[in-house]
Short mmCIF file of C-alpha atoms and ligand atoms in Angstrom, two decimals:
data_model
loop_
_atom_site.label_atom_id
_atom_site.label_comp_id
_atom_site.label_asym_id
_atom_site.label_seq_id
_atom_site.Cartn_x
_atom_site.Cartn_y
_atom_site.Cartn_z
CA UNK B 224 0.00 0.00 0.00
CA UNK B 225 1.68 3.43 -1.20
CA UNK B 226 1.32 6.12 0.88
CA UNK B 227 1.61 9.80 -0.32
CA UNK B 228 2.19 12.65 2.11
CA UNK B 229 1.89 16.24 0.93
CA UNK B 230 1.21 19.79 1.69
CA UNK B 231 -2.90 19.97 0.94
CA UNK B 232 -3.93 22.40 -1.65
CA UNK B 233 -7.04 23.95 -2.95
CA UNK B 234 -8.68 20.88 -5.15
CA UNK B 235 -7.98 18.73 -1.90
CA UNK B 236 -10.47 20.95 0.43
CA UNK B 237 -13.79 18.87 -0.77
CA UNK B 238 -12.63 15.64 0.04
CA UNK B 239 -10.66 17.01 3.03
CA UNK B 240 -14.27 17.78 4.32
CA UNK B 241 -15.38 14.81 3.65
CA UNK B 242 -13.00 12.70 5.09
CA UNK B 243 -13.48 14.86 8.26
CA UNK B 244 -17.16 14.42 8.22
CA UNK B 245 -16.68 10.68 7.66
CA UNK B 246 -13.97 9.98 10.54
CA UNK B 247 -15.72 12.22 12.81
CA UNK B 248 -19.25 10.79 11.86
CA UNK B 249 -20.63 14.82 11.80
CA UNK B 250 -19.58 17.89 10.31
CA UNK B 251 -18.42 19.89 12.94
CA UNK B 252 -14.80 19.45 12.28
CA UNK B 253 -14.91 19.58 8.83
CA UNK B 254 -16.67 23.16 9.10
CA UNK B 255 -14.02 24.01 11.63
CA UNK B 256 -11.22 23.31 8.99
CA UNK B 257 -13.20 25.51 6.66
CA UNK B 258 -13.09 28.22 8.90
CA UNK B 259 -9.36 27.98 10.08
CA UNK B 260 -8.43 28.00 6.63
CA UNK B 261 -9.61 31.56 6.03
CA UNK B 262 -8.00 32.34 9.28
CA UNK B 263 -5.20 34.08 10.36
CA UNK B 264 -3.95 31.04 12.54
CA UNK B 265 -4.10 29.26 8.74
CA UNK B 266 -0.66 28.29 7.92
CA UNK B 267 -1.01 26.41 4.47
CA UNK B 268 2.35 23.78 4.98
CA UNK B 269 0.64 22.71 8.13
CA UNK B 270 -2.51 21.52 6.52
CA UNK B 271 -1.26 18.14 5.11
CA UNK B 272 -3.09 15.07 3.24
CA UNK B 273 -2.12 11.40 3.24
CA UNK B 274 -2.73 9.91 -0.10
CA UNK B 275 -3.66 6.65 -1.28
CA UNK B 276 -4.33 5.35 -5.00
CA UNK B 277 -5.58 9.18 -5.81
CA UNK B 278 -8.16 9.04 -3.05
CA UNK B 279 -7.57 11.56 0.30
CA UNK B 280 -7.40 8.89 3.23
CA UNK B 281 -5.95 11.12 5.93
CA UNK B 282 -5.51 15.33 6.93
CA UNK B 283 -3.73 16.86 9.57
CA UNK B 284 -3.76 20.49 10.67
CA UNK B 285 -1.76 22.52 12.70
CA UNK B 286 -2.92 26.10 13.28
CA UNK B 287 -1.35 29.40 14.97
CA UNK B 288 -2.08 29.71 18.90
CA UNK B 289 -0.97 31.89 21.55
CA UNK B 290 0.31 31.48 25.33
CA UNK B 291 -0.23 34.29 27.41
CA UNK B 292 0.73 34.22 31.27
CA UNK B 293 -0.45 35.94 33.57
CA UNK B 294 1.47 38.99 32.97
CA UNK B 295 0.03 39.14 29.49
CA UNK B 296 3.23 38.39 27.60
CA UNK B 297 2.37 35.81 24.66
CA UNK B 298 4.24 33.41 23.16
CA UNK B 299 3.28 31.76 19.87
CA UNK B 300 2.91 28.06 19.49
CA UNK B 301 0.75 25.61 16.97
CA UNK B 302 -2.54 23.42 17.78
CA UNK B 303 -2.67 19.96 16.55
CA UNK B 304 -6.09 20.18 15.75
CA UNK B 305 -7.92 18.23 13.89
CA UNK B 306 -6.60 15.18 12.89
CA UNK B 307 -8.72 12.04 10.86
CA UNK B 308 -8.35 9.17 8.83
CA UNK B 309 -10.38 7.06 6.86
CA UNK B 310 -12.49 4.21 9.11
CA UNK B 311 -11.29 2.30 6.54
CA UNK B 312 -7.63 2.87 6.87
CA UNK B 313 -7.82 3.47 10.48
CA UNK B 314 -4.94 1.57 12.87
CA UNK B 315 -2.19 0.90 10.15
CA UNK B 316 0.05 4.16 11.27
CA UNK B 317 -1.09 6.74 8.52
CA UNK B 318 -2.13 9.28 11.74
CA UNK B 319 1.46 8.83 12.74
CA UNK B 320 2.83 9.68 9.32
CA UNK B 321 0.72 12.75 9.46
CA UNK B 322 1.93 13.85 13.05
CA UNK B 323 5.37 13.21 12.14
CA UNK B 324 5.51 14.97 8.52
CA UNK B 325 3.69 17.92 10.65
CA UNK B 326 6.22 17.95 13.13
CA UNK B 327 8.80 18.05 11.05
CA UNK B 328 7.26 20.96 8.75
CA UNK B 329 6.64 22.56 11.50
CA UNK B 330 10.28 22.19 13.01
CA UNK B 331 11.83 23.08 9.53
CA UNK B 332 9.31 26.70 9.68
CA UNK B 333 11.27 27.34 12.92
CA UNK B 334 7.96 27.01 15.34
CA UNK B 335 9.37 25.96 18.60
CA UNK B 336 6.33 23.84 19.96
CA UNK B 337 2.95 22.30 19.34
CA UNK B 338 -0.30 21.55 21.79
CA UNK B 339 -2.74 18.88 21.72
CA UNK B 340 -6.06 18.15 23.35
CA UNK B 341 -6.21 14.05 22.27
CA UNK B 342 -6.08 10.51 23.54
CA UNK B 343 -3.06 10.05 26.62
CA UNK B 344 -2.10 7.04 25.44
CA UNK B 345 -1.77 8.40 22.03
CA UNK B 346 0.03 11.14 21.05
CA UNK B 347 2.63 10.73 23.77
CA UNK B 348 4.21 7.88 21.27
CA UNK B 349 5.25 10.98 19.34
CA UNK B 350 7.12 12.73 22.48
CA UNK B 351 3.44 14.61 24.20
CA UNK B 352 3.83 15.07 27.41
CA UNK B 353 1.17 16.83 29.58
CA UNK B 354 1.27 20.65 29.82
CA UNK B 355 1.22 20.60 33.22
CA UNK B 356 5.46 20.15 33.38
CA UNK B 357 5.52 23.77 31.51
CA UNK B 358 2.34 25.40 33.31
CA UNK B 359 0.18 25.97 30.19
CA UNK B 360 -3.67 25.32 30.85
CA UNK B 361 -6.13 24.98 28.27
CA UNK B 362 -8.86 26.93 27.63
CA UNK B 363 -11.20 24.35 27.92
CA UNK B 364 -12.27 22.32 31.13
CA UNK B 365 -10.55 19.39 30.63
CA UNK B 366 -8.62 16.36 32.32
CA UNK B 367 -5.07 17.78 32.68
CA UNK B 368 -3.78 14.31 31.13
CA UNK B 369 -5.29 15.35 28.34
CA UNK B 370 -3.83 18.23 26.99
CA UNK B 371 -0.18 18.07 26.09
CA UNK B 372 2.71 19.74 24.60
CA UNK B 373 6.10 19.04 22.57
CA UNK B 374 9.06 21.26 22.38
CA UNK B 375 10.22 20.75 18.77
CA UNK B 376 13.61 22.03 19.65
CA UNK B 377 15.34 21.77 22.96
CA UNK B 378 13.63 24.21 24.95
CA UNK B 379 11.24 25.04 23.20
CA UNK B 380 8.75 25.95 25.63
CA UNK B 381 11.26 27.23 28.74
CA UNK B 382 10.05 30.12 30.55
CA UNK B 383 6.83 29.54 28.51
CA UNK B 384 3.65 29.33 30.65
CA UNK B 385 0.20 30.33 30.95
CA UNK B 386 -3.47 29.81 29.11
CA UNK B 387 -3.63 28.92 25.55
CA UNK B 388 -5.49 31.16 23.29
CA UNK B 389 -6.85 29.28 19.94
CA UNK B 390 -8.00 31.00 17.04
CA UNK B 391 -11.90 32.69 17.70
CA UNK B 392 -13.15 29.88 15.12
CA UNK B 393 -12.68 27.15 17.32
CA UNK B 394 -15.80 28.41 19.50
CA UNK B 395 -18.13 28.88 16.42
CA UNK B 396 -18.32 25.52 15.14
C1 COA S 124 -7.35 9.40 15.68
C2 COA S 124 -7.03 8.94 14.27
C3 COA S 124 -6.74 10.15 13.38
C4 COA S 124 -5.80 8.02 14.33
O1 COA S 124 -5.45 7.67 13.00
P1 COA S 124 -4.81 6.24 12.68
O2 COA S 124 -4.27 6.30 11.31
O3 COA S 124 -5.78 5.19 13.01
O4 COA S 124 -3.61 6.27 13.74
P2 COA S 124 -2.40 5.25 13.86
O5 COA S 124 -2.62 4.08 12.95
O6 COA S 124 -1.16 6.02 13.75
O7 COA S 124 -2.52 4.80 15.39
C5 COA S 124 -3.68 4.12 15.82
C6 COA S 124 -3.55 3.87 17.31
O8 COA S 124 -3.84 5.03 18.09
C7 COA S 124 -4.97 4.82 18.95
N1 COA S 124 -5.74 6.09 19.03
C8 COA S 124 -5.45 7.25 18.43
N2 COA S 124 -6.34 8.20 18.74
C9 COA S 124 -7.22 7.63 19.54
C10 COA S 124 -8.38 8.10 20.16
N3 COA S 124 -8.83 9.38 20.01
N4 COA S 124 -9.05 7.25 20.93
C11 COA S 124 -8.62 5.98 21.06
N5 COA S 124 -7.52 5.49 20.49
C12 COA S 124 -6.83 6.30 19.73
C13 COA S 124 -5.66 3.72 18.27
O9 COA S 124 -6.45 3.00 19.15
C14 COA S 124 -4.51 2.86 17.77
O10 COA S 124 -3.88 2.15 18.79
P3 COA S 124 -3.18 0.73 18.51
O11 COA S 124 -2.18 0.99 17.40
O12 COA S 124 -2.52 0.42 19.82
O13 COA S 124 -4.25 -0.18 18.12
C15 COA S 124 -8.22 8.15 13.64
O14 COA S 124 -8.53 7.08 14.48
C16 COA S 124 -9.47 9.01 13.43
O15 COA S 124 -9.64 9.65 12.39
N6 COA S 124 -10.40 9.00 14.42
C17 COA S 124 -11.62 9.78 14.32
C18 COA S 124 -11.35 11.24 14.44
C19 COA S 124 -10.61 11.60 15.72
O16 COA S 124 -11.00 11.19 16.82
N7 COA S 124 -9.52 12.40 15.60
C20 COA S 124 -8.66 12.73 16.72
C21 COA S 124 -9.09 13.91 17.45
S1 COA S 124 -8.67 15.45 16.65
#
């Protein structure tokens, strides 16, 4: 089975929604994608597709966020957010080729660390660790085991703390 990982571009956003609508079994992530794209968090080499015999199987996006302590002072960082495969393709590793081509990408644009809110047992197979060792809460009212962060170079998040701010589309889907 071939796999082909690439950059998404504009005659992949149908079947990117889609395949979000289908993995997620409703539409509210697919809209959400939608939205971030015309965003300002939108960065276009961190929207990526796995490919299989011509037919979108997989999508992965990573989108601008902010940190801000309590002082105010912000530091940027990327959301893993959202992430699907096929049902049908499910369990054979194409999520972690999409987390690790992201990472990478997102290494190689000079960000210094990404957040997720996903499954503990998971993402931490890809270096996640909860956000608790740095300080940095989520926005949301969730289990803090949860919600996790990777520096994608050494230090990456040191002397970084505080709430994370995701882009305003998040809360309109
Ligand atoms: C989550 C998802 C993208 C993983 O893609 P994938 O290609 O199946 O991932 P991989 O093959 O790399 O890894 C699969 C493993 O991760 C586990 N896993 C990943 N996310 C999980 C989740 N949210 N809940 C339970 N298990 C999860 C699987 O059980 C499986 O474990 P195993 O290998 O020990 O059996 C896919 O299952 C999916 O599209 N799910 C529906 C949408 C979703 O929940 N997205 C994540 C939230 S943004």
């Amino acid at each position: 089975m071939e796999i082909t990982i690439r950059i998404e571009n504009i005659n992949d956003y149908y079947d990117v929604y889609n395949l979000n609508k289908i993995a997620f079994k409703e539409d509210e992530e697919a809209r959400l994608v939608d939205l971030l794209r015309k965003s300002t968090a939108f960065i276009p080499e961190l929207s990526i597709v796995a490919i299989i015999e011509d037919n979108i199987v997989g999508h992965i996006l990573f989108t601008k966020i902010k940190i801000i302590d309590d002082k105010g002072n912000q530091n940027e960082s990327l959301a893993l957010a959202p992430m699907a495969v096929s049902p049908n393709y499910q369990k054979s590793g194409i999520g972690g080729q999409l987390i690790k081509k992201g990472l990478d990408k997102a290494r190689e644009m000079n960000f210094k660390s990404v957040i997720v809110l996903g499954h503990e047992k998971y993402y931490p197979k890809f270096g996640f660790e909860p956000t608790t060792k740095w300080g940095i809460t989520s926005p949301y009212d969730v289990p803090t085991n949860v919600f996790m962060g990777l520096e994608l170079v050494d230090d990456g998040l040191k002397n970084v703390s505080g709430i994370v701010q995701y882009a305003k589309e998040f809360d309109k889907v």
